[in-house]
Coordinates of C-alpha atoms in Angstrom, one line a residue:
M158 CA -69.3 69.8 -27.2
N159 CA -67.7 73.2 -26.1
D160 CA -64.9 74.2 -23.5
V161 CA -68.0 76.1 -21.3
L162 CA -69.8 72.8 -21.6
I163 CA -67.5 70.6 -20.5
S164 CA -66.4 73.1 -17.5
K165 CA -70.1 72.8 -16.0
L166 CA -70.3 69.3 -16.3
C167 CA -67.3 68.3 -14.9
Q168 CA -68.4 70.4 -12.0
L169 CA -71.8 68.7 -11.8
M170 CA -70.2 65.8 -12.1
D171 CA -67.1 66.2 -9.4
T172 CA -64.3 65.6 -12.3
V173 CA -61.3 67.7 -13.1
I174 CA -60.2 67.0 -17.2
L175 CA -56.4 67.5 -17.5
E176 CA -55.1 67.6 -21.7
K177 CA -51.8 65.9 -21.9
I178 CA -48.8 68.8 -23.2
S179 CA -45.2 66.7 -23.0
E180 CA -44.4 63.6 -21.4
N181 CA -46.0 63.8 -17.8
A182 CA -46.9 66.7 -17.5
F183 CA -50.9 68.1 -18.2
T184 CA -52.6 71.8 -18.7
L185 CA -55.9 71.5 -16.3
V186 CA -59.0 71.7 -18.8
S187 CA -62.0 72.1 -16.7
G188 CA -63.4 70.9 -13.5
H189 CA -64.0 71.6 -9.6
V190 CA -60.6 71.9 -8.0
E191 CA -61.2 72.3 -4.4
W192 CA -60.6 68.7 -3.9
L193 CA -57.6 69.1 -5.9
N194 CA -56.6 72.1 -4.1
R195 CA -56.6 70.3 -1.0
I196 CA -54.4 67.4 -2.1
C197 CA -52.0 69.4 -4.5
R198 CA -50.0 72.0 -4.0
P199 CA -50.8 75.5 -4.6
S200 CA -47.6 76.8 -6.2
E201 CA -48.1 73.9 -8.9
M202 CA -51.7 75.0 -9.1
S203 CA -51.7 78.6 -10.2
S204 CA -49.2 78.2 -12.7
W205 CA -52.3 75.5 -14.3
K206 CA -49.7 72.3 -14.8
L207 CA -50.1 69.7 -13.1
Y208 CA -47.9 66.7 -12.9
P209 CA -50.0 63.9 -12.0
V210 CA -47.5 61.0 -12.1
K211 CA -45.9 63.1 -8.8
E212 CA -49.0 64.2 -6.8
F213 CA -50.5 61.0 -7.6
T214 CA -48.8 57.9 -7.5
F215 CA -51.4 55.3 -8.2
I216 CA -52.5 57.0 -11.7
S217 CA -48.0 57.0 -12.6
N218 CA -48.4 52.7 -13.3
F219 CA -52.2 53.8 -15.0
I220 CA -50.3 56.5 -17.2
E221 CA -47.9 54.2 -18.9
E222 CA -50.0 51.4 -19.7
V223 CA -52.3 54.4 -21.3
N224 CA -49.4 56.0 -23.2
S225 CA -49.3 53.4 -26.3
F226 CA -53.1 53.7 -26.5
W227 CA -52.3 57.7 -26.9
A228 CA -49.9 56.7 -29.5
S229 CA -51.8 55.3 -31.6
N230 CA -54.4 58.3 -32.0
R231 CA -57.8 55.9 -32.2
S232 CA -60.6 57.6 -30.8
G233 CA -61.3 55.6 -27.7
S234 CA -61.0 55.8 -24.1
I235 CA -59.9 53.1 -21.3
K236 CA -60.3 53.6 -17.7
S237 CA -58.4 52.4 -14.5
G238 CA -59.4 51.7 -11.1
L239 CA -60.5 52.7 -8.1
W240 CA -57.5 54.1 -5.5
I241 CA -57.9 56.3 -2.6
E242 CA -56.4 59.8 -1.4
T243 CA -55.9 61.4 1.9
D244 CA -55.5 65.1 2.7
A245 CA -53.7 66.9 5.1
E246 CA -56.8 66.6 7.3
G247 CA -57.3 63.0 6.8
N248 CA -60.5 62.9 5.0
E249 CA -60.3 60.0 2.2
Y250 CA -61.6 59.9 -1.2
F251 CA -62.5 57.6 -4.3
F252 CA -60.9 58.6 -7.3
E253 CA -61.0 56.8 -10.6
A254 CA -59.4 58.0 -13.9
S255 CA -60.4 57.7 -17.8
A256 CA -57.7 58.1 -20.7
I257 CA -59.5 59.8 -24.0
N258 CA -58.1 60.3 -27.8
L259 CA -60.5 62.7 -29.0
L260 CA -59.8 64.4 -32.2
E261 CA -55.6 63.9 -31.4
R262 CA -56.0 65.4 -28.1
H263 CA -55.1 63.3 -25.1
F264 CA -57.4 63.9 -21.9
L265 CA -57.0 62.7 -18.5
V266 CA -60.0 62.7 -16.2
I267 CA -59.8 62.0 -12.7
Q268 CA -63.2 61.7 -11.4
K269 CA -63.8 61.7 -7.5
D270 CA -66.5 60.5 -5.1
S271 CA -68.7 59.0 -7.4
Y272 CA -70.1 55.9 -5.6
G273 CA -72.3 56.0 -2.1
F274 CA -71.5 55.7 1.5
T275 CA -72.0 51.3 1.4
E276 CA -70.5 51.5 -1.9
K277 CA -67.6 53.6 -0.6
Q278 CA -67.5 50.8 2.7
Q279 CA -67.6 47.9 0.4
L280 CA -64.5 49.6 -2.1
I281 CA -62.6 49.9 1.5
Q282 CA -63.1 46.8 2.3
H283 CA -62.5 45.2 -0.6
G284 CA -59.3 47.1 -1.0
R285 CA -58.2 46.1 2.3
N286 CA -59.2 42.6 1.8
L287 CA -57.1 43.0 -1.4
A288 CA -53.9 44.1 0.8
L289 CA -54.3 41.6 3.1
D290 CA -54.8 38.8 0.6
Y291 CA -51.9 40.5 -0.9
Q292 CA -49.7 40.6 1.9
A293 CA -51.1 36.8 2.6
L294 CA -49.5 36.2 -1.3
E295 CA -46.7 38.2 -0.6
R296 CA -45.6 36.1 2.7
L297 CA -46.5 33.1 0.5
G298 CA -44.5 34.1 -2.3
K299 CA -41.2 34.2 0.9
Q300 CA -41.9 31.4 2.2
V301 CA -42.3 29.3 -1.4
H302 CA -39.0 31.0 -2.5
A303 CA -37.5 30.1 1.0
D304 CA -38.8 26.8 0.9
K305 CA -37.4 26.8 -2.8
E306 CA -34.1 27.5 -1.1
I307 CA -34.2 24.7 1.2
L308 CA -35.1 22.1 -1.7
E309 CA -32.6 23.2 -4.0
T310 CA -29.9 23.0 -0.6
R311 CA -31.2 19.8 0.0
V312 CA -31.1 18.4 -4.1
R313 CA -27.5 19.7 -4.1
K314 CA -26.6 17.8 -1.1
R315 CA -28.6 15.1 -1.8
T316 CA -26.7 15.0 -5.6
E317 CA -23.0 15.5 -4.3
E318 CA -23.8 12.6 -1.5
L319 CA -24.8 10.5 -4.7
K320 CA -21.9 12.0 -6.3
Q321 CA -19.8 10.9 -3.4
A322 CA -21.6 7.4 -3.2
N323 CA -20.6 6.8 -6.9
E324 CA -18.0 8.0 -6.3
R325 CA -17.1 5.2 -3.3
L326 CA -19.0 2.4 -5.2
K327 CA -16.4 3.3 -8.2
R328 CA -13.4 2.8 -5.9
E329 CA -15.3 -0.5 -4.2
L330 CA -15.4 -2.0 -7.2
F331 CA -12.1 -1.1 -8.0
E332 CA -11.1 -2.4 -5.2
R333 CA -12.6 -5.7 -5.4
K334 CA -11.7 -6.3 -9.2
Q335 CA -8.1 -5.8 -7.2
F336 CA -8.7 -7.6 -4.3
E337 CA -9.7 -10.6 -6.9
K338 CA -6.6 -10.4 -8.9
E339 CA -5.0 -10.3 -5.5
R340 CA -6.4 -13.3 -4.3
T341 CA -6.8 -15.2 -7.4
E342 CA -2.3 -14.6 -7.8
M343 CA -2.3 -15.6 -4.2
I344 CA -3.7 -18.5 -4.5
M345 CA -1.4 -19.5 -7.6
Q346 CA 1.3 -19.0 -5.2
F347 CA -0.1 -20.7 -2.3
Q348 CA -0.6 -23.6 -4.8
E349 CA 3.4 -23.0 -6.1
A350 CA 4.3 -23.0 -2.4
K351 CA 2.7 -26.1 -1.4
R352 CA 4.4 -28.1 -4.2
M353 CA 7.5 -26.3 -3.4
E354 CA 6.9 -27.3 0.3
A355 CA 5.9 -31.3 -1.5
I356 CA 9.5 -30.9 -3.3
G357 CA 11.2 -30.0 -0.5
T358 CA 10.0 -32.9 2.2
I359 CA 10.4 -35.2 -0.4
A360 CA 14.1 -33.7 -0.7
G361 CA 14.7 -33.5 3.3
G362 CA 14.3 -37.2 3.5
I363 CA 16.1 -38.3 0.9
A364 CA 18.9 -36.2 2.4
H365 CA 18.3 -37.6 5.5
D366 CA 18.6 -41.0 4.7
F367 CA 21.7 -40.1 2.1
N368 CA 23.7 -38.3 5.1
N369 CA 23.5 -41.7 7.5
I370 CA 24.9 -43.2 4.1
L371 CA 27.7 -40.6 4.3
S372 CA 28.2 -40.4 7.9
A373 CA 29.6 -44.0 7.4
L374 CA 31.1 -43.3 4.4
I375 CA 33.1 -40.1 5.5
G376 CA 33.3 -41.3 9.1
F377 CA 34.5 -44.6 8.0
T378 CA 37.4 -42.9 5.2
E379 CA 38.5 -40.9 8.0
I380 CA 39.7 -44.0 10.2
S381 CA 41.0 -45.8 7.4
L382 CA 43.3 -42.7 6.3
K383 CA 44.2 -43.2 10.4
K384 CA 45.4 -46.5 9.7
V385 CA 46.6 -46.3 6.2
S386 CA 50.6 -45.8 6.2
G387 CA 53.3 -46.3 3.9
D388 CA 51.0 -47.4 1.0
S389 CA 50.4 -43.9 -0.8
T390 CA 48.1 -45.4 -3.6
I391 CA 46.0 -46.5 -1.3
E392 CA 45.6 -43.4 0.9
N393 CA 45.2 -41.9 -2.5
N394 CA 42.4 -43.5 -3.2
L395 CA 40.9 -43.1 0.2
N396 CA 41.7 -39.3 -0.1
Q397 CA 39.7 -38.6 -3.3
V398 CA 36.8 -41.2 -1.5
L399 CA 36.9 -38.9 1.2
K400 CA 36.7 -35.5 -0.9
A401 CA 33.9 -36.6 -3.2
A402 CA 32.1 -37.4 -0.1
L403 CA 32.5 -34.1 1.2
R404 CA 31.5 -32.7 -1.7
A405 CA 28.0 -34.8 -1.4
K406 CA 27.7 -33.6 1.9
E407 CA 28.0 -29.9 0.4
L408 CA 25.2 -30.8 -1.9
V409 CA 22.9 -32.6 0.5
R410 CA 23.9 -29.7 2.6
Q411 CA 22.2 -27.4 0.0
I412 CA 19.4 -29.6 -0.7
L413 CA 18.4 -29.2 3.0
T414 CA 18.9 -25.2 2.9
F415 CA 16.9 -25.1 -0.3
S416 CA 13.9 -27.4 1.7
H417 CA 14.5 -24.8 4.7
Q418 CA 16.3 -27.2 7.3
A419 CA 19.5 -26.6 7.4
K420 CA 20.8 -23.3 10.0
E421 CA 23.0 -20.8 8.1
E422 CA 26.3 -20.8 9.5
G423 CA 28.6 -17.8 8.6
R424 CA 32.9 -18.2 8.4
P425 CA 35.5 -15.7 6.9
T426 CA 34.9 -16.2 3.0
Q427 CA 36.7 -14.0 0.9
I428 CA 34.6 -13.3 -2.3
K429 CA 36.9 -13.2 -5.0
T430 CA 37.9 -16.7 -4.7
I431 CA 34.5 -17.3 -5.6
V432 CA 33.3 -14.5 -8.1
V433 CA 36.9 -16.5 -9.8
E434 CA 35.2 -20.1 -10.0
V435 CA 31.6 -18.8 -11.0
I436 CA 33.8 -16.9 -14.2
K437 CA 35.2 -20.3 -14.7
M438 CA 32.0 -22.2 -15.2
L439 CA 30.1 -19.3 -16.3
R440 CA 32.2 -19.4 -19.3
A441 CA 32.1 -23.3 -20.3
S442 CA 28.3 -22.8 -20.5
L443 CA 27.6 -19.4 -22.4
P444 CA 26.3 -18.7 -25.6
A445 CA 28.6 -17.5 -28.1
N446 CA 27.2 -14.5 -28.4
I447 CA 27.3 -13.4 -25.1
E448 CA 31.1 -12.4 -23.3
I449 CA 31.7 -12.0 -19.6
K450 CA 34.2 -9.8 -18.2
S451 CA 35.7 -8.6 -15.3
E452 CA 36.8 -6.5 -13.3
L453 CA 37.9 -8.2 -9.4
S454 CA 40.4 -5.1 -6.9
S455 CA 38.9 -6.6 -3.4
E456 CA 40.9 -9.2 -1.4
A457 CA 38.2 -8.6 1.0
Y458 CA 36.5 -11.3 3.4
I459 CA 33.0 -11.3 4.6
L460 CA 31.4 -13.8 7.5
A461 CA 29.1 -16.1 5.3
D462 CA 29.0 -19.4 3.8
P463 CA 30.6 -19.8 0.8
T464 CA 27.9 -21.6 -0.6
R465 CA 24.8 -18.8 -0.2
I466 CA 27.8 -16.8 -1.9
H467 CA 28.2 -19.0 -5.0
Q468 CA 24.2 -19.3 -5.1
V469 CA 23.8 -15.1 -5.4
I470 CA 27.1 -14.5 -7.9
M471 CA 25.2 -17.5 -10.0
N472 CA 21.5 -16.6 -10.1
L473 CA 22.2 -12.9 -10.9
C474 CA 24.9 -13.7 -13.8
T475 CA 21.6 -16.6 -14.8
N476 CA 19.7 -13.7 -14.5
A477 CA 22.4 -11.5 -16.6
V478 CA 22.0 -14.6 -19.2
H479 CA 18.4 -14.7 -20.3
A480 CA 18.4 -10.8 -20.4
M481 CA 20.3 -11.1 -23.5
E482 CA 20.1 -14.7 -24.8
K483 CA 18.0 -13.4 -27.9
E484 CA 20.5 -10.4 -29.3
G485 CA 23.6 -11.7 -27.4
G486 CA 25.7 -8.8 -25.5
T487 CA 28.5 -9.1 -22.2
I488 CA 28.1 -10.1 -18.9
Q489 CA 30.5 -7.5 -16.4
I490 CA 31.5 -8.3 -13.2
C491 CA 33.4 -6.1 -10.8
L492 CA 34.3 -6.3 -7.1
E493 CA 35.6 -3.6 -5.3
N494 CA 36.3 -2.2 -1.8
F495 CA 33.3 0.1 -0.7
L496 CA 33.9 3.0 2.5
T497 CA 31.1 5.2 3.7
N498 CA 30.8 7.2 7.2
Q499 CA 28.7 9.9 8.2
E500 CA 30.9 12.5 6.7
T501 CA 31.1 11.5 3.0
P502 CA 28.0 11.6 0.9
K503 CA 26.6 8.7 0.7
P504 CA 25.1 6.9 -3.1
Y505 CA 23.3 4.4 -1.3
P506 CA 21.4 5.9 1.7
Y507 CA 20.2 2.9 3.2
L508 CA 24.2 1.9 3.3
T509 CA 24.9 2.6 7.3
S510 CA 28.8 3.8 8.1
G511 CA 31.5 1.2 7.3
K512 CA 33.2 -0.8 5.0
Y513 CA 31.7 -3.1 2.2
V514 CA 32.7 -5.5 -0.4
G515 CA 30.5 -4.6 -3.3
L516 CA 29.6 -6.6 -6.2
Y517 CA 28.3 -5.7 -9.0
V518 CA 26.8 -7.3 -12.0
M519 CA 26.2 -5.9 -15.1
D520 CA 24.3 -6.9 -18.4
S521 CA 24.1 -5.3 -21.5
G522 CA 20.3 -6.5 -22.0
H523 CA 16.3 -5.9 -22.5
G524 CA 16.7 -3.9 -19.6
M525 CA 13.1 -3.6 -16.9
T526 CA 10.3 -1.7 -16.8
N527 CA 9.5 0.4 -13.2
E528 CA 6.3 -2.4 -13.0
V529 CA 8.9 -5.1 -13.4
K530 CA 11.9 -3.9 -11.7
D531 CA 9.4 -3.0 -8.3
R532 CA 8.1 -7.0 -8.6
I533 CA 12.1 -9.1 -9.1
F534 CA 12.2 -10.1 -5.9
E535 CA 8.7 -10.8 -4.9
P536 CA 9.0 -14.9 -4.6
F537 CA 7.3 -16.6 -7.6
F538 CA 7.3 -13.2 -10.1
T539 CA 9.3 -14.3 -12.7
T540 CA 8.7 -12.9 -16.7
K541 CA 9.9 -15.9 -18.6
E542 CA 7.5 -18.3 -20.3
D543 CA 6.2 -21.4 -18.5
G544 CA 8.2 -23.7 -17.3
K545 CA 11.2 -21.5 -17.8
G546 CA 11.7 -20.7 -14.7
T547 CA 10.2 -20.8 -10.9
G548 CA 10.6 -17.0 -10.0
M549 CA 12.9 -18.2 -6.9
G550 CA 16.5 -17.1 -8.2
L551 CA 16.1 -13.0 -7.2
S552 CA 13.9 -13.5 -3.9
V553 CA 16.8 -16.5 -2.8
V554 CA 19.5 -13.6 -3.1
H555 CA 17.5 -11.1 -1.9
S556 CA 17.0 -13.6 1.2
I557 CA 20.4 -14.5 1.1
V558 CA 22.0 -10.7 1.1
K559 CA 19.5 -9.8 4.2
N560 CA 20.5 -12.8 5.8
Y561 CA 24.4 -11.7 5.8
K562 CA 24.2 -7.8 6.7
G563 CA 23.7 -6.7 3.0
T564 CA 21.9 -4.5 1.0
I565 CA 21.4 -5.0 -2.6
H566 CA 20.4 -1.8 -4.9
V567 CA 19.1 -2.3 -9.0
E568 CA 19.4 0.3 -11.7
S569 CA 18.0 -0.7 -14.8
S570 CA 15.5 1.0 -17.7
S571 CA 13.7 -1.0 -20.4
G572 CA 16.0 -1.3 -23.2
S573 CA 19.3 -0.5 -21.0
G574 CA 20.6 -3.2 -19.6
S575 CA 20.5 -3.9 -15.6
I576 CA 23.1 -3.1 -12.8
F577 CA 22.3 -5.6 -9.3
R578 CA 25.1 -3.7 -7.0
V579 CA 25.9 -6.3 -3.8
F580 CA 27.1 -5.0 -0.3
F581 CA 28.4 -7.1 2.3
P582 CA 30.4 -5.7 5.4
I583 CA 34.1 -6.7 5.2
I584 CA 35.3 -8.4 8.5
Q585 CA 38.8 -7.9 10.0
M586 CA 40.9 -11.4 9.3
E587 CA 42.4 -10.6 12.7
E588 CA 39.2 -11.3 14.8
H589 CA 39.2 -14.6 13.3
V590 CA 42.4 -15.8 12.6
E591 CA 42.7 -17.8 16.5
K592 CA 39.0 -19.2 15.1
L593 CA 41.0 -20.5 11.2
K594 CA 43.7 -22.0 13.6
E595 CA 43.6 -26.2 13.7
E596 CA 42.6 -27.0 17.2
E597 CA 44.1 -29.9 18.2
I598 CA 41.9 -32.6 19.0
K599 CA 41.6 -34.6 22.5
G600 CA 40.7 -37.6 23.5
G601 CA 39.8 -38.5 27.1
S602 CA 39.1 -42.1 28.9
E603 CA 35.0 -41.4 29.8
K604 CA 31.6 -43.5 29.1
I605 CA 29.9 -42.3 26.2
F606 CA 26.5 -43.9 25.3
I607 CA 25.4 -43.6 22.0
V608 CA 21.7 -44.2 20.4
D609 CA 20.7 -44.1 17.1
D610 CA 18.3 -46.9 15.1
E611 CA 20.8 -47.1 12.6
T612 CA 23.2 -50.4 13.4
I613 CA 26.0 -48.4 10.8
Q614 CA 25.7 -45.5 12.5
T615 CA 26.3 -46.7 15.9
E616 CA 29.3 -48.7 14.8
L617 CA 30.7 -45.5 13.2
M618 CA 31.0 -44.0 16.1
R619 CA 32.0 -46.3 18.2
E620 CA 35.2 -47.0 16.3
M621 CA 35.5 -43.0 15.9
L622 CA 35.3 -42.2 19.9
E623 CA 37.7 -45.3 20.6
E624 CA 40.5 -44.2 18.5
F625 CA 40.5 -41.8 20.6
G626 CA 40.8 -43.0 23.7
Y627 CA 36.4 -43.5 24.6
T628 CA 34.8 -46.5 26.2
V629 CA 32.4 -46.6 23.7
V630 CA 28.5 -48.4 24.4
T631 CA 25.7 -48.9 22.0
H632 CA 21.8 -49.7 21.5
N633 CA 19.5 -49.4 18.6
D634 CA 16.3 -49.2 20.3
S635 CA 15.8 -46.0 22.3
V636 CA 13.0 -47.3 24.9
E637 CA 15.4 -50.0 25.6
A638 CA 18.4 -47.6 25.7
L639 CA 16.3 -45.3 28.4
N640 CA 16.1 -48.4 31.0
L641 CA 19.8 -49.2 30.6
F642 CA 20.7 -45.6 31.5
L643 CA 18.3 -45.8 34.2
N644 CA 19.3 -48.8 36.1
D645 CA 22.1 -46.8 36.6
I646 CA 22.3 -42.9 35.9
R647 CA 26.1 -42.1 37.3
F648 CA 27.5 -45.0 34.5
F649 CA 28.0 -42.9 31.8
N650 CA 29.6 -39.5 31.5
L651 CA 28.2 -38.7 27.9
V652 CA 24.8 -39.6 26.2
I653 CA 24.8 -39.1 21.8
A654 CA 21.7 -39.6 20.2
D655 CA 20.2 -39.8 16.9
M656 CA 16.8 -36.9 16.4
T657 CA 14.8 -39.0 14.5
M658 CA 14.3 -43.0 15.6
P659 CA 10.5 -45.1 16.0
K660 CA 9.2 -45.6 18.9
M661 CA 11.0 -42.3 21.0
T662 CA 12.5 -39.2 19.3
G663 CA 16.2 -38.1 20.3
K664 CA 14.4 -35.6 22.1
T665 CA 11.9 -37.4 24.3
L666 CA 14.8 -39.3 25.4
A667 CA 17.1 -36.3 25.7
E668 CA 14.1 -35.1 28.3
E669 CA 13.7 -38.4 30.3
I670 CA 17.1 -38.6 30.7
L671 CA 17.5 -34.9 32.0
K672 CA 14.1 -35.7 34.2
N673 CA 16.5 -37.9 36.1
R674 CA 19.6 -36.4 35.7
P675 CA 19.6 -32.9 35.0
D676 CA 24.0 -32.3 34.8
M677 CA 23.8 -35.0 32.3
P678 CA 25.7 -33.8 29.0
I679 CA 24.1 -35.0 25.7
I680 CA 24.9 -34.6 22.0
L681 CA 21.4 -34.7 19.8
C682 CA 22.5 -35.5 16.1
S683 CA 20.2 -34.7 13.1
G684 CA 20.7 -35.6 9.4
Y685 CA 17.1 -32.6 9.3
S686 CA 14.4 -31.7 11.2
E687 CA 11.3 -30.1 11.8
E688 CA 10.6 -31.4 15.0
I689 CA 13.2 -28.9 17.5
T690 CA 15.8 -26.2 16.5
A691 CA 19.2 -25.7 17.9
D692 CA 18.2 -23.3 20.6
E693 CA 15.1 -25.1 21.0
A694 CA 17.4 -28.1 21.7
K695 CA 20.1 -26.2 24.0
G696 CA 17.0 -24.9 25.9
I697 CA 15.7 -28.1 27.3
G698 CA 19.0 -28.9 28.2
I699 CA 21.4 -30.7 25.5
R700 CA 24.8 -29.5 25.0
E701 CA 25.3 -29.6 21.2
Y702 CA 23.3 -30.5 18.7
L703 CA 24.9 -31.9 15.4
M704 CA 24.1 -32.4 11.7
K705 CA 24.8 -35.2 10.0
P706 CA 27.3 -36.4 8.0
I707 CA 29.5 -35.7 11.0
G708 CA 33.5 -36.3 10.7
L709 CA 35.4 -37.9 13.0
K710 CA 37.5 -34.5 13.8
D711 CA 34.3 -32.4 14.0
L712 CA 32.7 -35.1 16.6
A713 CA 35.7 -35.7 18.5
K714 CA 35.9 -31.6 19.3
A715 CA 32.2 -31.5 19.9
V716 CA 31.9 -34.8 22.9
R717 CA 35.5 -32.5 24.8
R718 CA 33.6 -29.7 24.5
V719 CA 30.8 -30.7 26.0
L720 CA 32.7 -33.1 28.1
D721 CA 35.0 -30.4 29.5
G722 CA 32.3 -27.6 29.5

């Protein structure tokens, strides 16, 4: 088919044939160009070179699709879909394009208006429907994308919540495990505490009975010493008996302190003398591989119970011995005065300004880890094997030091030994000179009523007080004693009653007496008591609260204080 025939055919079929001459440029081969002039720019038409990609935007995608087909040089054709173009006057034109490979020449055939009116309307409607479907699909795609984002956000949020819930569950499981561990430890501590409480109760009961015996022993010995004259052997023997009884009294007081039934009383105490005594005791009992050294430069006094300070030093030294019992080593005890004030830097920030005596106990033992060091003052905590310690030593030390307004500081690391530094406030002896002076013991002629279920106690106190000129009436039944008192409430000047008695306790007896005579002076005595403290006794009107055993001088002084008060 020649070019003339092609040209005529194109005019009849309202078709334009373009031949590809470069990438996206085509030249006109033949065809009816009136409609083309309406749509394309005349300047480009006059050059007989067209750029359909620019002129017909729809066809650009089609050309991209057929480029590979043209490049293959396979004979044949590919047809595009339909599209619509509009001229400047608003006329619509339907187009359909075909790509042809012919004798290694590449043609683009654009055919116009090849459908009837009905087909045009159907095509237009179909295109509009497609456009609507496309818009709906695009909206649906956006909605799907938005829903996807929302879903992913929810998934991320839920994942984070599950992660947090998992962390909480882990923490709860850990805390529950810790709680169960602590609960087990608390049960063990409670059982140990109950055991110690039972031991304390038994010890307190024994101490109560023993105090009655000691009261008689001390009292009658003191009375005998007052009556001995000229017989140095008997006097010496009695003094030895009294000395032993007083040691027993101190032992009982320690038992009562252990069972929490003794009141702590402080008096001026020089620590140095106690340290020297402890060192003598230790040197006699230390293993051969442990050496003890001391450097005692302080002569200061503190306000404390010497027995309790002795207990502090002994417990610290015993703890040091245990740390060195396998390898051996050295215990060093130092005593020095220590001053801290607002102007000078404080090596121990918890110390308030003032003068202190520093007691340092150092050992060269195995030391402690931080975990052990943090727990050494806990009751029942011990690193010793079962049966080798209760774990109460250092907790008792801590309690005593705090009770006397002191502080304790520990330095230790594993393999480097330990240093315990204890600081007690120093007192000025001038403030306590008057208290230390021997008071003159005065007697009197007042009538004293003594009530105690133990006959030996009433007889002892009768003889002790009659030595000082008092008139004494005794009774061993508290109920009958109350009736005797009520028969003449003005007859007696003072009532001395034991706390623990059958039928009616000393507290109840005192309350009944004070109901009928509120001004009646009363002294309450006890070997131990869990029912009432000294403060509670004074709260109901009891003037003095004395702990047995009571010595002759102590009883005489108390009686005079109450009667003169």
